[in-house]
Amino acid sequence: MTYSIKFWAVVPAAGVGKRMNADRPKQYLQLNDKTVIEHTLMRLLNADVFTAVAVAISEEDPYWPELAIATHEKVITAAGGKERADSVLSALKAIRTLASDDDWVLVHDAARPCITAMDIIHLIETLKNDEVGGILALSSHDTLKSVQGNCIVDTLDRSHIWRALTPQMFRYGLLKTALEEAEGNPAITDEASALELKGLQPKIVEGRPDNIKITRPEDLALAQFYMEHQND
Ligand code: CTP
Ligand code: MG
């Protein structure tokens, strides 16, 4: 696919994976033939749309330099930050002399190794002429309850509820400004929320349910299952 504008991928990979409770950050756990982060980066690179992939890595991380992909010509390493948003901002700063404000950036969690080229292209094709940008998301199948203590106080109208996935796609300049303005705000758990804080309304694009985030131990087996059943 060729486009007249540039696309950059930003991959926050500086988390410790507390909920995974493993002997190393979850992005370095083995999944079939490779580590989780190698799957994620290979899939982004193989989508063949990105000028480069900027990866935010913790400064105390001994695993990253051991991976061959760390020296790939399209991979740029940036320092990780305290929160996910800090890591993303650091990666954006690492490409500031290369990227233009109007270029698109797709931010994708290192912990989502099942991302498909199909979902990446679907997001890009849907939003490439959009003013604001947007995110892959999934509608909720379960009935959702609002709870206080252990008591249900309300049933939510699930037609209005979507689960935010990644990639999240925004213009370089707008995303960087939004994250800088929101720095230190704990409510900013994804890129879209930083833009929402500016009064903007990012779009949702329905993604595939196999694009899971590895969060807890059982998710590794699930990711393995999905990978075996994907054929891209
Ligand atoms: N991340 C990051 N910098 C941080 C925190 C998280 O780059 N300071 C990254 C993670 O490496 C991951 C993505 O953001 O790829 C999504 O975060 P999450 O799933 O919460 O990962 P962790 O923070 O590592 O896991 P946990 O919350 O269980 O500790
Ligand atoms: Mg986390």
Short mmCIF file of N, CA and C in Angstrom, two decimals, residues 69-220:
data_model
loop_
_atom_site.label_atom_id
_atom_site.label_comp_id
_atom_site.label_asym_id
_atom_site.label_seq_id
_atom_site.Cartn_x
_atom_site.Cartn_y
_atom_site.Cartn_z
N ILE A 69 15.86 -7.68 16.79
CA ILE A 69 14.98 -6.66 16.23
C ILE A 69 15.30 -5.25 16.76
N ALA A 70 16.02 -5.19 17.89
CA ALA A 70 16.39 -3.88 18.47
C ALA A 70 17.28 -3.08 17.53
N THR A 71 17.98 -3.76 16.63
CA THR A 71 18.87 -3.06 15.70
C THR A 71 18.32 -3.06 14.27
N HIS A 72 17.07 -3.43 14.12
CA HIS A 72 16.42 -3.37 12.79
C HIS A 72 16.47 -1.93 12.28
N GLU A 73 16.68 -1.74 10.98
CA GLU A 73 16.87 -0.37 10.45
C GLU A 73 15.63 0.52 10.61
N LYS A 74 14.47 -0.08 10.79
CA LYS A 74 13.25 0.73 10.95
C LYS A 74 12.81 0.83 12.41
N VAL A 75 13.64 0.37 13.33
CA VAL A 75 13.26 0.41 14.75
C VAL A 75 14.09 1.47 15.46
N ILE A 76 13.40 2.40 16.15
CA ILE A 76 14.06 3.48 16.89
C ILE A 76 13.75 3.27 18.37
N THR A 77 14.76 3.25 19.21
CA THR A 77 14.54 3.02 20.64
C THR A 77 14.49 4.35 21.39
N ALA A 78 13.46 4.51 22.24
CA ALA A 78 13.33 5.70 23.09
C ALA A 78 13.26 5.25 24.55
N ALA A 79 13.50 6.17 25.46
CA ALA A 79 13.43 5.82 26.89
C ALA A 79 11.97 5.73 27.32
N GLY A 80 11.66 4.76 28.16
CA GLY A 80 10.31 4.64 28.70
C GLY A 80 10.09 5.66 29.80
N GLY A 81 8.84 5.84 30.19
CA GLY A 81 8.50 6.78 31.26
C GLY A 81 7.74 6.10 32.37
N LYS A 82 7.33 6.89 33.35
CA LYS A 82 6.68 6.36 34.56
C LYS A 82 5.34 5.70 34.20
N GLU A 83 4.53 6.39 33.44
CA GLU A 83 3.24 5.84 33.01
C GLU A 83 3.28 5.60 31.51
N ARG A 84 2.28 4.84 31.04
CA ARG A 84 2.21 4.55 29.60
C ARG A 84 2.23 5.82 28.76
N ALA A 85 1.48 6.85 29.18
CA ALA A 85 1.43 8.10 28.41
C ALA A 85 2.81 8.76 28.35
N ASP A 86 3.60 8.65 29.42
CA ASP A 86 4.95 9.22 29.43
C ASP A 86 5.84 8.48 28.42
N SER A 87 5.66 7.16 28.34
CA SER A 87 6.44 6.37 27.38
C SER A 87 6.09 6.75 25.95
N VAL A 88 4.80 6.94 25.68
CA VAL A 88 4.36 7.31 24.34
C VAL A 88 4.92 8.68 23.97
N LEU A 89 4.84 9.63 24.90
CA LEU A 89 5.37 10.98 24.63
C LEU A 89 6.87 10.94 24.36
N SER A 90 7.59 10.13 25.12
CA SER A 90 9.04 10.00 24.92
C SER A 90 9.35 9.46 23.52
N ALA A 91 8.57 8.48 23.07
CA ALA A 91 8.78 7.92 21.73
C ALA A 91 8.45 8.95 20.65
N LEU A 92 7.42 9.75 20.89
CA LEU A 92 7.08 10.81 19.92
C LEU A 92 8.22 11.82 19.83
N LYS A 93 8.80 12.16 20.98
CA LYS A 93 9.92 13.12 20.98
C LYS A 93 11.14 12.55 20.24
N ALA A 94 11.31 11.24 20.31
CA ALA A 94 12.46 10.60 19.66
C ALA A 94 12.40 10.70 18.13
N ILE A 95 11.20 10.94 17.58
CA ILE A 95 11.10 11.06 16.11
C ILE A 95 10.78 12.49 15.68
N ARG A 96 10.98 13.47 16.59
CA ARG A 96 10.50 14.82 16.27
C ARG A 96 11.23 15.47 15.10
N THR A 97 12.49 15.08 14.87
CA THR A 97 13.19 15.69 13.73
C THR A 97 12.86 14.96 12.41
N LEU A 98 12.20 13.83 12.52
CA LEU A 98 11.87 13.03 11.34
C LEU A 98 10.41 13.21 10.91
N ALA A 99 9.53 13.38 11.89
CA ALA A 99 8.09 13.41 11.60
C ALA A 99 7.60 14.84 11.41
N SER A 100 6.57 15.00 10.57
CA SER A 100 5.90 16.29 10.40
C SER A 100 4.60 16.27 11.21
N ASP A 101 4.13 17.45 11.57
CA ASP A 101 2.92 17.54 12.39
C ASP A 101 1.72 16.82 11.77
N ASP A 102 1.65 16.81 10.45
CA ASP A 102 0.49 16.19 9.79
C ASP A 102 0.64 14.70 9.55
N ASP A 103 1.81 14.15 9.79
CA ASP A 103 1.98 12.70 9.64
C ASP A 103 1.07 11.97 10.63
N TRP A 104 0.68 10.77 10.25
CA TRP A 104 -0.13 9.95 11.16
C TRP A 104 0.77 9.10 12.06
N VAL A 105 0.35 8.95 13.31
CA VAL A 105 1.04 8.06 14.25
C VAL A 105 0.04 7.00 14.71
N LEU A 106 0.45 5.74 14.65
CA LEU A 106 -0.38 4.66 15.21
C LEU A 106 0.32 4.14 16.45
N VAL A 107 -0.30 4.36 17.61
CA VAL A 107 0.27 3.89 18.87
C VAL A 107 -0.30 2.50 19.15
N HIS A 108 0.60 1.54 19.37
CA HIS A 108 0.15 0.16 19.58
C HIS A 108 0.89 -0.49 20.76
N ASP A 109 0.14 -1.06 21.70
CA ASP A 109 0.74 -1.71 22.87
C ASP A 109 1.66 -2.86 22.48
N ALA A 110 2.84 -2.90 23.07
CA ALA A 110 3.73 -4.06 22.87
C ALA A 110 3.04 -5.35 23.28
N ALA A 111 2.13 -5.24 24.23
CA ALA A 111 1.46 -6.42 24.80
C ALA A 111 0.28 -6.92 23.95
N ARG A 112 0.15 -6.41 22.72
CA ARG A 112 -0.91 -6.91 21.81
C ARG A 112 -0.25 -7.55 20.58
N PRO A 113 0.27 -8.78 20.73
CA PRO A 113 1.05 -9.41 19.65
C PRO A 113 0.20 -10.00 18.54
N CYS A 114 -1.12 -10.08 18.72
CA CYS A 114 -1.97 -10.72 17.71
C CYS A 114 -2.52 -9.72 16.69
N ILE A 115 -2.04 -8.50 16.72
CA ILE A 115 -2.49 -7.49 15.77
C ILE A 115 -2.29 -7.99 14.33
N THR A 116 -3.27 -7.74 13.49
CA THR A 116 -3.17 -8.21 12.09
C THR A 116 -2.99 -7.02 11.16
N ALA A 117 -2.35 -7.27 10.01
CA ALA A 117 -2.22 -6.24 8.98
C ALA A 117 -3.62 -5.79 8.55
N MET A 118 -4.55 -6.72 8.56
CA MET A 118 -5.93 -6.41 8.17
C MET A 118 -6.52 -5.30 9.06
N ASP A 119 -6.33 -5.41 10.36
CA ASP A 119 -6.85 -4.39 11.29
C ASP A 119 -6.12 -3.05 11.11
N ILE A 120 -4.80 -3.11 10.89
CA ILE A 120 -4.01 -1.88 10.71
C ILE A 120 -4.48 -1.14 9.46
N ILE A 121 -4.64 -1.87 8.37
CA ILE A 121 -5.06 -1.25 7.10
C ILE A 121 -6.51 -0.75 7.21
N HIS A 122 -7.34 -1.52 7.90
CA HIS A 122 -8.75 -1.11 8.09
C HIS A 122 -8.81 0.22 8.84
N LEU A 123 -8.01 0.35 9.89
CA LEU A 123 -7.98 1.60 10.68
C LEU A 123 -7.49 2.76 9.80
N ILE A 124 -6.40 2.53 9.08
CA ILE A 124 -5.83 3.58 8.23
C ILE A 124 -6.80 3.99 7.12
N GLU A 125 -7.38 3.01 6.46
CA GLU A 125 -8.28 3.32 5.35
C GLU A 125 -9.54 4.05 5.83
N THR A 126 -10.00 3.73 7.03
CA THR A 126 -11.21 4.37 7.55
C THR A 126 -10.94 5.82 7.96
N LEU A 127 -9.73 6.08 8.48
CA LEU A 127 -9.49 7.39 9.11
C LEU A 127 -8.53 8.30 8.36
N LYS A 128 -7.99 7.85 7.23
CA LYS A 128 -6.90 8.62 6.60
C LYS A 128 -7.32 10.04 6.19
N ASN A 129 -8.60 10.29 5.99
CA ASN A 129 -9.04 11.65 5.65
C ASN A 129 -9.77 12.33 6.81
N ASP A 130 -9.68 11.73 8.00
CA ASP A 130 -10.40 12.27 9.16
C ASP A 130 -9.65 13.46 9.76
N GLU A 131 -10.41 14.37 10.35
CA GLU A 131 -9.84 15.56 10.99
C GLU A 131 -9.07 15.19 12.26
N VAL A 132 -9.66 14.30 13.07
CA VAL A 132 -9.13 14.04 14.42
C VAL A 132 -8.36 12.73 14.51
N GLY A 133 -8.89 11.67 13.89
CA GLY A 133 -8.30 10.34 14.05
C GLY A 133 -9.17 9.49 14.96
N GLY A 134 -8.66 8.35 15.36
CA GLY A 134 -9.48 7.47 16.19
C GLY A 134 -8.77 6.18 16.55
N ILE A 135 -9.57 5.23 17.01
CA ILE A 135 -8.98 4.03 17.62
C ILE A 135 -9.73 2.78 17.19
N LEU A 136 -9.06 1.63 17.26
CA LEU A 136 -9.76 0.36 17.14
C LEU A 136 -10.49 0.12 18.45
N ALA A 137 -11.69 -0.42 18.36
CA ALA A 137 -12.48 -0.67 19.57
C ALA A 137 -13.38 -1.87 19.34
N LEU A 138 -13.89 -2.42 20.44
CA LEU A 138 -14.79 -3.56 20.38
C LEU A 138 -16.05 -3.24 21.15
N SER A 139 -17.19 -3.62 20.61
CA SER A 139 -18.43 -3.42 21.36
C SER A 139 -18.47 -4.46 22.48
N SER A 140 -19.30 -4.20 23.45
CA SER A 140 -19.36 -5.11 24.60
C SER A 140 -20.49 -6.10 24.42
N HIS A 141 -20.19 -7.40 24.55
CA HIS A 141 -21.24 -8.43 24.39
C HIS A 141 -21.99 -8.68 25.68
N ASP A 142 -21.31 -8.49 26.79
CA ASP A 142 -21.93 -8.80 28.08
C ASP A 142 -22.85 -7.67 28.52
N THR A 143 -23.85 -7.99 29.30
CA THR A 143 -24.65 -6.95 29.95
C THR A 143 -23.77 -6.30 31.01
N LEU A 144 -23.81 -5.00 31.08
CA LEU A 144 -22.89 -4.27 31.96
C LEU A 144 -23.62 -3.69 33.15
N LYS A 145 -23.06 -3.87 34.33
CA LYS A 145 -23.68 -3.42 35.57
C LYS A 145 -22.86 -2.32 36.21
N SER A 146 -23.52 -1.32 36.72
CA SER A 146 -22.86 -0.33 37.57
C SER A 146 -23.04 -0.81 39.01
N VAL A 147 -21.93 -0.84 39.77
CA VAL A 147 -21.95 -1.50 41.08
C VAL A 147 -21.41 -0.57 42.16
N GLN A 148 -22.05 -0.59 43.32
CA GLN A 148 -21.48 0.08 44.50
C GLN A 148 -21.34 -0.97 45.59
N GLY A 149 -20.13 -1.10 46.16
CA GLY A 149 -19.88 -2.21 47.07
C GLY A 149 -20.03 -3.48 46.25
N ASN A 150 -20.95 -4.41 46.68
CA ASN A 150 -21.21 -5.57 45.82
C ASN A 150 -22.66 -5.57 45.33
N CYS A 151 -23.26 -4.36 45.32
CA CYS A 151 -24.66 -4.26 44.91
C CYS A 151 -24.79 -3.58 43.54
N ILE A 152 -25.63 -4.16 42.69
CA ILE A 152 -25.91 -3.56 41.39
C ILE A 152 -26.84 -2.37 41.59
N VAL A 153 -26.41 -1.20 41.06
CA VAL A 153 -27.26 -0.02 41.18
C VAL A 153 -27.86 0.38 39.83
N ASP A 154 -27.32 -0.19 38.76
CA ASP A 154 -27.84 0.19 37.45
C ASP A 154 -27.37 -0.81 36.39
N THR A 155 -28.12 -0.94 35.33
CA THR A 155 -27.69 -1.69 34.14
C THR A 155 -27.45 -0.66 33.05
N LEU A 156 -26.24 -0.71 32.48
CA LEU A 156 -25.86 0.32 31.51
C LEU A 156 -26.38 -0.03 30.11
N ASP A 157 -26.64 0.99 29.35
CA ASP A 157 -27.04 0.79 27.95
C ASP A 157 -25.78 0.46 27.15
N ARG A 158 -25.61 -0.84 26.84
CA ARG A 158 -24.31 -1.25 26.29
C ARG A 158 -24.11 -0.79 24.84
N SER A 159 -25.16 -0.29 24.18
CA SER A 159 -24.95 0.21 22.81
C SER A 159 -24.04 1.43 22.80
N HIS A 160 -23.87 2.07 23.96
CA HIS A 160 -22.99 3.24 24.04
C HIS A 160 -21.61 2.90 24.59
N ILE A 161 -21.38 1.64 24.90
CA ILE A 161 -20.11 1.26 25.57
C ILE A 161 -19.22 0.47 24.62
N TRP A 162 -18.02 0.94 24.44
CA TRP A 162 -17.03 0.24 23.61
C TRP A 162 -15.75 0.07 24.41
N ARG A 163 -15.02 -1.00 24.11
CA ARG A 163 -13.71 -1.24 24.75
C ARG A 163 -12.62 -0.72 23.84
N ALA A 164 -11.76 0.14 24.38
CA ALA A 164 -10.69 0.75 23.58
C ALA A 164 -9.55 -0.24 23.39
N LEU A 165 -9.14 -0.43 22.13
CA LEU A 165 -7.99 -1.28 21.81
C LEU A 165 -6.89 -0.38 21.26
N THR A 166 -5.85 -0.97 20.74
CA THR A 166 -4.86 -0.25 19.95
C THR A 166 -4.69 -1.05 18.65
N PRO A 167 -4.18 -0.44 17.56
CA PRO A 167 -3.64 0.90 17.45
C PRO A 167 -4.67 2.02 17.64
N GLN A 168 -4.11 3.18 18.09
CA GLN A 168 -4.85 4.43 18.17
C GLN A 168 -4.12 5.39 17.23
N MET A 169 -4.87 6.00 16.33
CA MET A 169 -4.26 6.72 15.20
C MET A 169 -4.58 8.22 15.23
N PHE A 170 -3.55 9.03 15.39
CA PHE A 170 -3.71 10.49 15.46
C PHE A 170 -2.57 11.18 14.72
N ARG A 171 -2.79 12.46 14.39
CA ARG A 171 -1.73 13.24 13.74
C ARG A 171 -0.61 13.49 14.74
N TYR A 172 0.62 13.45 14.26
CA TYR A 172 1.78 13.61 15.14
C TYR A 172 1.69 14.87 16.00
N GLY A 173 1.45 16.03 15.37
CA GLY A 173 1.47 17.30 16.11
C GLY A 173 0.38 17.37 17.17
N LEU A 174 -0.82 16.98 16.77
CA LEU A 174 -1.96 17.05 17.69
C LEU A 174 -1.77 16.09 18.87
N LEU A 175 -1.29 14.88 18.58
CA LEU A 175 -1.10 13.89 19.65
C LEU A 175 -0.03 14.35 20.64
N LYS A 176 1.06 14.86 20.11
CA LYS A 176 2.16 15.29 20.98
C LYS A 176 1.68 16.44 21.89
N THR A 177 1.01 17.43 21.30
CA THR A 177 0.50 18.55 22.09
C THR A 177 -0.49 18.06 23.16
N ALA A 178 -1.40 17.16 22.76
CA ALA A 178 -2.42 16.67 23.70
C ALA A 178 -1.76 15.94 24.87
N LEU A 179 -0.74 15.13 24.59
CA LEU A 179 -0.07 14.39 25.67
C LEU A 179 0.75 15.32 26.55
N GLU A 180 1.34 16.35 25.95
CA GLU A 180 2.11 17.32 26.75
C GLU A 180 1.17 18.09 27.69
N GLU A 181 0.02 18.48 27.16
CA GLU A 181 -0.94 19.22 27.99
C GLU A 181 -1.50 18.36 29.12
N ALA A 182 -1.59 17.04 28.87
CA ALA A 182 -2.19 16.14 29.87
C ALA A 182 -1.16 15.51 30.80
N GLU A 183 0.11 15.90 30.67
CA GLU A 183 1.18 15.24 31.42
C GLU A 183 0.87 15.18 32.92
N GLY A 184 1.02 13.99 33.51
CA GLY A 184 0.80 13.81 34.94
C GLY A 184 -0.66 13.54 35.31
N ASN A 185 -1.57 13.62 34.36
CA ASN A 185 -2.98 13.38 34.65
C ASN A 185 -3.25 11.86 34.63
N PRO A 186 -3.61 11.27 35.78
CA PRO A 186 -3.77 9.81 35.84
C PRO A 186 -4.95 9.29 35.03
N ALA A 187 -5.85 10.18 34.61
CA ALA A 187 -7.03 9.75 33.83
C ALA A 187 -6.67 9.43 32.38
N ILE A 188 -5.44 9.78 31.99
CA ILE A 188 -5.05 9.57 30.59
C ILE A 188 -4.47 8.17 30.44
N THR A 189 -5.34 7.18 30.19
CA THR A 189 -4.87 5.79 30.09
C THR A 189 -4.71 5.35 28.65
N ASP A 190 -5.15 6.18 27.71
CA ASP A 190 -4.87 5.90 26.30
C ASP A 190 -4.72 7.23 25.56
N GLU A 191 -4.37 7.17 24.28
CA GLU A 191 -4.13 8.42 23.52
C GLU A 191 -5.45 9.16 23.33
N ALA A 192 -6.54 8.40 23.04
CA ALA A 192 -7.83 9.05 22.77
C ALA A 192 -8.22 9.95 23.94
N SER A 193 -7.99 9.49 25.18
CA SER A 193 -8.44 10.29 26.33
C SER A 193 -7.70 11.62 26.41
N ALA A 194 -6.46 11.68 25.92
CA ALA A 194 -5.73 12.96 25.90
C ALA A 194 -6.38 13.93 24.91
N LEU A 195 -6.88 13.39 23.79
CA LEU A 195 -7.57 14.25 22.81
C LEU A 195 -8.95 14.65 23.29
N GLU A 196 -9.62 13.72 23.99
CA GLU A 196 -10.94 14.03 24.55
C GLU A 196 -10.83 15.18 25.53
N LEU A 197 -9.74 15.21 26.29
CA LEU A 197 -9.52 16.28 27.27
C LEU A 197 -9.42 17.65 26.58
N LYS A 198 -9.04 17.65 25.32
CA LYS A 198 -8.99 18.89 24.55
C LYS A 198 -10.34 19.22 23.91
N GLY A 199 -11.35 18.41 24.21
CA GLY A 199 -12.68 18.66 23.66
C GLY A 199 -12.89 18.04 22.28
N LEU A 200 -11.94 17.20 21.84
CA LEU A 200 -12.08 16.56 20.52
C LEU A 200 -12.80 15.21 20.66
N GLN A 201 -13.33 14.73 19.55
CA GLN A 201 -14.08 13.47 19.59
C GLN A 201 -13.50 12.46 18.61
N PRO A 202 -12.51 11.67 19.07
CA PRO A 202 -11.93 10.63 18.22
C PRO A 202 -13.00 9.62 17.78
N LYS A 203 -12.79 9.01 16.60
CA LYS A 203 -13.73 8.03 16.07
C LYS A 203 -13.39 6.64 16.62
N ILE A 204 -14.40 5.78 16.62
CA ILE A 204 -14.09 4.37 16.87
C ILE A 204 -14.24 3.60 15.56
N VAL A 205 -13.36 2.61 15.39
CA VAL A 205 -13.38 1.73 14.23
C VAL A 205 -13.41 0.32 14.79
N GLU A 206 -14.39 -0.48 14.39
CA GLU A 206 -14.51 -1.80 14.99
C GLU A 206 -13.32 -2.68 14.63
N GLY A 207 -12.66 -3.21 15.65
CA GLY A 207 -11.49 -4.06 15.45
C GLY A 207 -11.84 -5.53 15.58
N ARG A 208 -10.84 -6.38 15.42
CA ARG A 208 -11.04 -7.83 15.55
C ARG A 208 -10.90 -8.24 17.01
N PRO A 209 -11.71 -9.19 17.45
CA PRO A 209 -11.64 -9.61 18.86
C PRO A 209 -10.37 -10.38 19.21
N ASP A 210 -9.61 -10.83 18.20
CA ASP A 210 -8.38 -11.57 18.52
C ASP A 210 -7.22 -10.63 18.88
N ASN A 211 -7.42 -9.33 18.78
CA ASN A 211 -6.36 -8.36 19.11
C ASN A 211 -6.31 -8.12 20.62
N ILE A 212 -6.03 -9.19 21.36
CA ILE A 212 -6.09 -9.10 22.83
C ILE A 212 -4.81 -8.49 23.40
N LYS A 213 -4.97 -7.92 24.61
CA LYS A 213 -3.80 -7.44 25.33
C LYS A 213 -3.42 -8.50 26.34
N ILE A 214 -2.18 -8.93 26.30
CA ILE A 214 -1.72 -9.90 27.29
C ILE A 214 -1.60 -9.17 28.62
N THR A 215 -2.43 -9.58 29.56
CA THR A 215 -2.49 -8.89 30.85
C THR A 215 -2.26 -9.86 32.00
N ARG A 216 -2.97 -11.00 31.97
CA ARG A 216 -2.87 -12.00 33.03
C ARG A 216 -2.33 -13.32 32.46
N PRO A 217 -1.82 -14.21 33.34
CA PRO A 217 -1.16 -15.44 32.86
C PRO A 217 -1.97 -16.22 31.81
N GLU A 218 -3.28 -16.34 31.98
CA GLU A 218 -4.09 -17.15 31.05
C GLU A 218 -4.14 -16.55 29.65
N ASP A 219 -3.79 -15.27 29.51
CA ASP A 219 -3.86 -14.61 28.19
C ASP A 219 -2.80 -15.14 27.21
N LEU A 220 -1.71 -15.69 27.72
CA LEU A 220 -0.66 -16.22 26.83
C LEU A 220 -1.20 -17.39 26.02
#
